[in-house]
JSON list of C-alpha atoms in Angstrom, two decimals:
[
{"chain": "A", "resi": 1, "resn": "MET", "atom": "CA", "xyz": [0.00, 0.00, 0.00]},
{"chain": "A", "resi": 2, "resn": "ALA", "atom": "CA", "xyz": [2.89, 2.34, 0.73]},
{"chain": "A", "resi": 3, "resn": "GLU", "atom": "CA", "xyz": [3.96, 2.14, -2.93]},
{"chain": "A", "resi": 4, "resn": "ALA", "atom": "CA", "xyz": [0.42, 2.90, -4.16]},
{"chain": "A", "resi": 5, "resn": "ILE", "atom": "CA", "xyz": [0.32, 5.95, -1.90]},
{"chain": "A", "resi": 6, "resn": "ARG", "atom": "CA", "xyz": [3.79, 7.01, -3.06]},
{"chain": "A", "resi": 7, "resn": "LEU", "atom": "CA", "xyz": [2.60, 6.81, -6.68]},
{"chain": "A", "resi": 8, "resn": "SER", "atom": "CA", "xyz": [-0.46, 8.92, -5.85]},
{"chain": "A", "resi": 9, "resn": "LEU", "atom": "CA", "xyz": [1.75, 11.62, -4.33]},
{"chain": "A", "resi": 10, "resn": "GLN", "atom": "CA", "xyz": [4.15, 11.48, -7.27]},
{"chain": "A", "resi": 11, "resn": "SER", "atom": "CA", "xyz": [1.24, 11.93, -9.67]},
{"chain": "A", "resi": 12, "resn": "VAL", "atom": "CA", "xyz": [0.12, 15.06, -7.83]},
{"chain": "A", "resi": 13, "resn": "ARG", "atom": "CA", "xyz": [3.63, 16.52, -7.51]},
{"chain": "A", "resi": 14, "resn": "GLU", "atom": "CA", "xyz": [4.54, 15.88, -11.15]},
{"chain": "A", "resi": 15, "resn": "GLY", "atom": "CA", "xyz": [1.18, 17.07, -12.50]},
{"chain": "A", "resi": 16, "resn": "ARG", "atom": "CA", "xyz": [0.51, 13.84, -14.39]},
{"chain": "A", "resi": 17, "resn": "GLY", "atom": "CA", "xyz": [-3.04, 13.37, -13.17]},
{"chain": "A", "resi": 18, "resn": "GLY", "atom": "CA", "xyz": [-5.23, 12.96, -10.13]},
{"chain": "A", "resi": 19, "resn": "PRO", "atom": "CA", "xyz": [-4.06, 11.83, -6.68]},
{"chain": "A", "resi": 20, "resn": "PHE", "atom": "CA", "xyz": [-4.37, 8.10, -7.26]},
{"chain": "A", "resi": 21, "resn": "GLY", "atom": "CA", "xyz": [-1.88, 5.23, -7.33]},
{"chain": "A", "resi": 22, "resn": "ALA", "atom": "CA", "xyz": [-2.13, 1.46, -7.52]},
{"chain": "A", "resi": 23, "resn": "VAL", "atom": "CA", "xyz": [0.06, -1.63, -7.61]},
{"chain": "A", "resi": 24, "resn": "VAL", "atom": "CA", "xyz": [-0.49, -5.27, -8.47]},
{"chain": "A", "resi": 25, "resn": "VAL", "atom": "CA", "xyz": [1.40, -7.76, -6.31]},
{"chain": "A", "resi": 26, "resn": "ARG", "atom": "CA", "xyz": [2.05, -11.45, -6.89]},
{"chain": "A", "resi": 27, "resn": "ASP", "atom": "CA", "xyz": [3.90, -13.56, -4.33]},
{"chain": "A", "resi": 28, "resn": "GLY", "atom": "CA", "xyz": [5.06, -10.43, -2.52]},
{"chain": "A", "resi": 29, "resn": "VAL", "atom": "CA", "xyz": [6.54, -8.83, -5.67]},
{"chain": "A", "resi": 30, "resn": "ILE", "atom": "CA", "xyz": [5.11, -5.79, -7.45]},
{"chain": "A", "resi": 31, "resn": "VAL", "atom": "CA", "xyz": [4.31, -6.87, -11.01]},
{"chain": "A", "resi": 32, "resn": "GLY", "atom": "CA", "xyz": [2.43, -3.75, -12.10]},
{"chain": "A", "resi": 33, "resn": "ARG", "atom": "CA", "xyz": [2.35, -0.09, -11.10]},
{"chain": "A", "resi": 34, "resn": "GLY", "atom": "CA", "xyz": [0.01, 2.70, -12.08]},
{"chain": "A", "resi": 35, "resn": "ALA", "atom": "CA", "xyz": [-0.71, 6.31, -11.30]},
{"chain": "A", "resi": 36, "resn": "ASN", "atom": "CA", "xyz": [-3.57, 8.36, -12.63]},
{"chain": "A", "resi": 37, "resn": "GLU", "atom": "CA", "xyz": [-2.68, 9.58, -16.15]},
{"chain": "A", "resi": 38, "resn": "VAL", "atom": "CA", "xyz": [-6.06, 10.89, -17.27]},
{"chain": "A", "resi": 39, "resn": "THR", "atom": "CA", "xyz": [-4.93, 14.44, -18.02]},
{"chain": "A", "resi": 40, "resn": "SER", "atom": "CA", "xyz": [-1.34, 13.73, -19.08]},
{"chain": "A", "resi": 41, "resn": "ALA", "atom": "CA", "xyz": [-2.33, 10.92, -21.48]},
{"chain": "A", "resi": 42, "resn": "ASN", "atom": "CA", "xyz": [-5.62, 12.51, -22.55]},
{"chain": "A", "resi": 43, "resn": "ASP", "atom": "CA", "xyz": [-7.24, 9.19, -21.70]},
{"chain": "A", "resi": 44, "resn": "PRO", "atom": "CA", "xyz": [-10.33, 9.10, -19.46]},
{"chain": "A", "resi": 45, "resn": "THR", "atom": "CA", "xyz": [-9.69, 5.40, -18.81]},
{"chain": "A", "resi": 46, "resn": "ALA", "atom": "CA", "xyz": [-6.12, 5.93, -17.52]},
{"chain": "A", "resi": 47, "resn": "HIS", "atom": "CA", "xyz": [-7.03, 5.59, -13.86]},
{"chain": "A", "resi": 48, "resn": "ALA", "atom": "CA", "xyz": [-4.33, 4.21, -11.57]},
{"chain": "A", "resi": 49, "resn": "GLU", "atom": "CA", "xyz": [-5.95, 0.79, -11.22]},
{"chain": "A", "resi": 50, "resn": "ILE", "atom": "CA", "xyz": [-6.40, 0.42, -14.99]},
{"chain": "A", "resi": 51, "resn": "VAL", "atom": "CA", "xyz": [-2.78, 1.43, -15.65]},
{"chain": "A", "resi": 52, "resn": "ALA", "atom": "CA", "xyz": [-1.55, -1.00, -12.97]},
{"chain": "A", "resi": 53, "resn": "ILE", "atom": "CA", "xyz": [-3.66, -3.83, -14.39]},
{"chain": "A", "resi": 54, "resn": "ARG", "atom": "CA", "xyz": [-2.37, -3.15, -17.90]},
{"chain": "A", "resi": 55, "resn": "THR", "atom": "CA", "xyz": [1.28, -3.09, -16.82]},
{"chain": "A", "resi": 56, "resn": "ALA", "atom": "CA", "xyz": [0.88, -6.23, -14.68]},
{"chain": "A", "resi": 57, "resn": "CYS", "atom": "CA", "xyz": [-0.84, -8.17, -17.45]},
{"chain": "A", "resi": 58, "resn": "ALA", "atom": "CA", "xyz": [1.80, -7.10, -19.96]},
{"chain": "A", "resi": 59, "resn": "ALA", "atom": "CA", "xyz": [4.62, -8.06, -17.60]},
{"chain": "A", "resi": 60, "resn": "MET", "atom": "CA", "xyz": [3.10, -11.46, -16.82]},
{"chain": "A", "resi": 61, "resn": "GLY", "atom": "CA", "xyz": [1.87, -12.20, -20.36]},
{"chain": "A", "resi": 62, "resn": "THR", "atom": "CA", "xyz": [-1.70, -12.88, -19.26]},
{"chain": "A", "resi": 63, "resn": "PHE", "atom": "CA", "xyz": [-5.11, -11.22, -19.24]},
{"chain": "A", "resi": 64, "resn": "GLN", "atom": "CA", "xyz": [-6.05, -12.40, -15.76]},
{"chain": "A", "resi": 65, "resn": "LEU", "atom": "CA", "xyz": [-4.54, -11.61, -12.39]},
{"chain": "A", "resi": 66, "resn": "ASN", "atom": "CA", "xyz": [-5.29, -14.84, -10.55]},
{"chain": "A", "resi": 67, "resn": "GLY", "atom": "CA", "xyz": [-2.94, -15.15, -7.59]},
{"chain": "A", "resi": 68, "resn": "CYS", "atom": "CA", "xyz": [-2.46, -11.38, -7.44]},
{"chain": "A", "resi": 69, "resn": "VAL", "atom": "CA", "xyz": [-3.56, -8.68, -5.03]},
{"chain": "A", "resi": 70, "resn": "ILE", "atom": "CA", "xyz": [-4.27, -5.05, -5.95]},
{"chain": "A", "resi": 71, "resn": "TYR", "atom": "CA", "xyz": [-3.39, -2.22, -3.57]},
{"chain": "A", "resi": 72, "resn": "THR", "atom": "CA", "xyz": [-4.90, 1.13, -4.48]},
{"chain": "A", "resi": 73, "resn": "SER", "atom": "CA", "xyz": [-4.69, 4.49, -2.77]},
{"chain": "A", "resi": 74, "resn": "CYS", "atom": "CA", "xyz": [-8.46, 4.98, -3.07]},
{"chain": "A", "resi": 75, "resn": "GLU", "atom": "CA", "xyz": [-11.59, 2.86, -3.21]},
{"chain": "A", "resi": 76, "resn": "PRO", "atom": "CA", "xyz": [-12.06, 2.01, -6.91]},
{"chain": "A", "resi": 77, "resn": "CYS", "atom": "CA", "xyz": [-14.54, 3.92, -9.06]},
{"chain": "A", "resi": 78, "resn": "PRO", "atom": "CA", "xyz": [-17.19, 1.95, -11.00]},
{"chain": "A", "resi": 79, "resn": "MET", "atom": "CA", "xyz": [-15.02, 1.70, -14.13]},
{"chain": "A", "resi": 80, "resn": "CYS", "atom": "CA", "xyz": [-12.01, 0.46, -12.21]},
{"chain": "A", "resi": 81, "resn": "LEU", "atom": "CA", "xyz": [-14.10, -1.91, -10.14]},
{"chain": "A", "resi": 82, "resn": "GLY", "atom": "CA", "xyz": [-15.48, -3.43, -13.34]},
{"chain": "A", "resi": 83, "resn": "ALA", "atom": "CA", "xyz": [-11.95, -3.84, -14.74]},
{"chain": "A", "resi": 84, "resn": "ILE", "atom": "CA", "xyz": [-10.78, -5.37, -11.48]},
{"chain": "A", "resi": 85, "resn": "TYR", "atom": "CA", "xyz": [-13.57, -7.93, -11.56]},
{"chain": "A", "resi": 86, "resn": "TRP", "atom": "CA", "xyz": [-12.66, -8.82, -15.16]},
{"chain": "A", "resi": 87, "resn": "ALA", "atom": "CA", "xyz": [-8.97, -9.15, -14.20]},
{"chain": "A", "resi": 88, "resn": "ARG", "atom": "CA", "xyz": [-9.89, -11.57, -11.37]},
{"chain": "A", "resi": 89, "resn": "PRO", "atom": "CA", "xyz": [-7.32, -10.75, -8.67]},
{"chain": "A", "resi": 90, "resn": "ASP", "atom": "CA", "xyz": [-7.63, -12.56, -5.35]},
{"chain": "A", "resi": 91, "resn": "ALA", "atom": "CA", "xyz": [-8.26, -9.38, -3.34]},
{"chain": "A", "resi": 92, "resn": "VAL", "atom": "CA", "xyz": [-8.22, -5.58, -3.39]},
{"chain": "A", "resi": 93, "resn": "TYR", "atom": "CA", "xyz": [-7.04, -3.32, -0.58]},
{"chain": "A", "resi": 94, "resn": "TYR", "atom": "CA", "xyz": [-7.70, 0.43, -0.62]},
{"chain": "A", "resi": 95, "resn": "ALA", "atom": "CA", "xyz": [-6.75, 3.42, 1.53]},
{"chain": "A", "resi": 96, "resn": "ASN", "atom": "CA", "xyz": [-9.00, 6.47, 0.89]},
{"chain": "A", "resi": 97, "resn": "THR", "atom": "CA", "xyz": [-12.76, 5.98, 0.60]},
{"chain": "A", "resi": 98, "resn": "GLN", "atom": "CA", "xyz": [-15.33, 7.10, -2.00]},
{"chain": "A", "resi": 99, "resn": "GLU", "atom": "CA", "xyz": [-16.35, 9.80, 0.46]},
{"chain": "A", "resi": 100, "resn": "ASP", "atom": "CA", "xyz": [-12.75, 11.04, 0.79]},
{"chain": "A", "resi": 101, "resn": "ALA", "atom": "CA", "xyz": [-12.53, 11.28, -3.01]},
{"chain": "A", "resi": 102, "resn": "ALA", "atom": "CA", "xyz": [-15.87, 13.09, -3.25]},
{"chain": "A", "resi": 103, "resn": "ALA", "atom": "CA", "xyz": [-14.66, 15.65, -0.71]},
{"chain": "A", "resi": 104, "resn": "ILE", "atom": "CA", "xyz": [-11.92, 16.76, -3.13]},
{"chain": "A", "resi": 105, "resn": "GLY", "atom": "CA", "xyz": [-14.08, 16.73, -6.27]},
{"chain": "A", "resi": 106, "resn": "PHE", "atom": "CA", "xyz": [-13.95, 13.09, -7.43]},
{"chain": "A", "resi": 107, "resn": "ASP", "atom": "CA", "xyz": [-17.57, 12.14, -6.77]},
{"chain": "A", "resi": 108, "resn": "ASP", "atom": "CA", "xyz": [-18.67, 8.83, -8.26]},
{"chain": "A", "resi": 109, "resn": "ALA", "atom": "CA", "xyz": [-22.13, 8.87, -6.64]},
{"chain": "A", "resi": 110, "resn": "PHE", "atom": "CA", "xyz": [-23.66, 10.02, -9.94]},
{"chain": "A", "resi": 111, "resn": "LEU", "atom": "CA", "xyz": [-22.14, 7.02, -11.77]},
{"chain": "A", "resi": 112, "resn": "TYR", "atom": "CA", "xyz": [-23.25, 4.52, -9.15]},
{"chain": "A", "resi": 113, "resn": "HIS", "atom": "CA", "xyz": [-26.78, 5.96, -9.35]},
{"chain": "A", "resi": 114, "resn": "GLU", "atom": "CA", "xyz": [-26.85, 5.92, -13.16]},
{"chain": "A", "resi": 115, "resn": "LEU", "atom": "CA", "xyz": [-25.67, 2.31, -13.29]},
{"chain": "A", "resi": 116, "resn": "SER", "atom": "CA", "xyz": [-28.51, 1.27, -11.00]},
{"chain": "A", "resi": 117, "resn": "LEU", "atom": "CA", "xyz": [-31.10, 2.63, -13.45]},
{"chain": "A", "resi": 118, "resn": "PRO", "atom": "CA", "xyz": [-32.52, 0.76, -16.45]},
{"chain": "A", "resi": 119, "resn": "ALA", "atom": "CA", "xyz": [-30.86, 1.91, -19.68]},
{"chain": "A", "resi": 120, "resn": "PRO", "atom": "CA", "xyz": [-33.81, 4.03, -20.91]},
{"chain": "A", "resi": 121, "resn": "ALA", "atom": "CA", "xyz": [-33.84, 6.03, -17.64]},
{"chain": "A", "resi": 122, "resn": "ARG", "atom": "CA", "xyz": [-30.16, 7.06, -17.74]},
{"chain": "A", "resi": 123, "resn": "LYS", "atom": "CA", "xyz": [-29.06, 10.59, -18.62]},
{"chain": "A", "resi": 124, "resn": "LEU", "atom": "CA", "xyz": [-26.77, 9.30, -21.37]},
{"chain": "A", "resi": 125, "resn": "PRO", "atom": "CA", "xyz": [-28.99, 8.03, -24.19]},
{"chain": "A", "resi": 126, "resn": "LEU", "atom": "CA", "xyz": [-28.46, 4.31, -24.87]},
{"chain": "A", "resi": 127, "resn": "ARG", "atom": "CA", "xyz": [-30.33, 3.10, -27.92]},
{"chain": "A", "resi": 128, "resn": "GLN", "atom": "CA", "xyz": [-30.15, -0.32, -29.48]},
{"chain": "A", "resi": 129, "resn": "MET", "atom": "CA", "xyz": [-29.66, -0.72, -33.21]},
{"chain": "A", "resi": 130, "resn": "MET", "atom": "CA", "xyz": [-28.62, -3.41, -35.75]},
{"chain": "A", "resi": 131, "resn": "ARG", "atom": "CA", "xyz": [-28.92, -6.29, -33.26]},
{"chain": "A", "resi": 132, "resn": "ASP", "atom": "CA", "xyz": [-29.51, -8.93, -35.95]},
{"chain": "A", "resi": 133, "resn": "GLU", "atom": "CA", "xyz": [-26.32, -7.93, -37.75]},
{"chain": "A", "resi": 134, "resn": "ALA", "atom": "CA", "xyz": [-24.31, -7.88, -34.52]},
{"chain": "A", "resi": 135, "resn": "LEU", "atom": "CA", "xyz": [-25.58, -11.30, -33.44]},
{"chain": "A", "resi": 136, "resn": "VAL", "atom": "CA", "xyz": [-23.62, -12.87, -36.32]},
{"chain": "A", "resi": 137, "resn": "ALA", "atom": "CA", "xyz": [-20.34, -12.32, -34.43]},
{"chain": "A", "resi": 138, "resn": "PHE", "atom": "CA", "xyz": [-21.90, -13.72, -31.23]},
{"chain": "A", "resi": 139, "resn": "ARG", "atom": "CA", "xyz": [-23.08, -16.85, -33.06]},
{"chain": "A", "resi": 140, "resn": "GLU", "atom": "CA", "xyz": [-19.65, -17.37, -34.59]},
{"chain": "A", "resi": 141, "resn": "TRP", "atom": "CA", "xyz": [-18.02, -16.92, -31.17]},
{"chain": "A", "resi": 142, "resn": "ALA", "atom": "CA", "xyz": [-20.41, -19.44, -29.61]},
{"chain": "A", "resi": 143, "resn": "ALA", "atom": "CA", "xyz": [-19.55, -21.98, -32.31]},
{"chain": "A", "resi": 144, "resn": "LYS", "atom": "CA", "xyz": [-15.79, -21.32, -32.32]},
{"chain": "A", "resi": 145, "resn": "ALA", "atom": "CA", "xyz": [-14.01, -24.41, -31.01]},
{"chain": "A", "resi": 146, "resn": "ASP", "atom": "CA", "xyz": [-10.59, -22.82, -30.41]},
{"chain": "A", "resi": 147, "resn": "LYS", "atom": "CA", "xyz": [-11.68, -19.68, -28.55]},
{"chain": "A", "resi": 148, "resn": "ILE", "atom": "CA", "xyz": [-9.84, -18.50, -25.46]},
{"chain": "A", "resi": 149, "resn": "ARG", "atom": "CA", "xyz": [-12.43, -18.03, -22.75]},
{"chain": "A", "resi": 150, "resn": "TYR", "atom": "CA", "xyz": [-12.22, -15.15, -20.34]}
]
């Protein structure tokens, strides 16, 4: 956790992004590090946890983090939490809370609320189109014998 916090401070001091840091650890060794790079990389998905997951997966040559633990300087936002679930680490430890983040302008309450609503009730319009055409890829995936499941 100390390294995740150090990365969050470094991010603030170097002006690379928000005050967030994360590390991925396997067998007591850091295999991935990340600090928030949203503003420096012009990438809204470059949250510390996402960057740490990407670097860990690249270093280990895998798309799953089984056997790993994530330490993050703040409770993960909905996007990061989704990515963490997909990455499948064994556990996540965090320092600051959602409420601590909201107090300095990083309020995810709106996102949590929106995600709890049915798609037609959300503020961002979500409209379905061309389902029949898109189902072709799904059918081919379902029939594919040599697919790599994830």
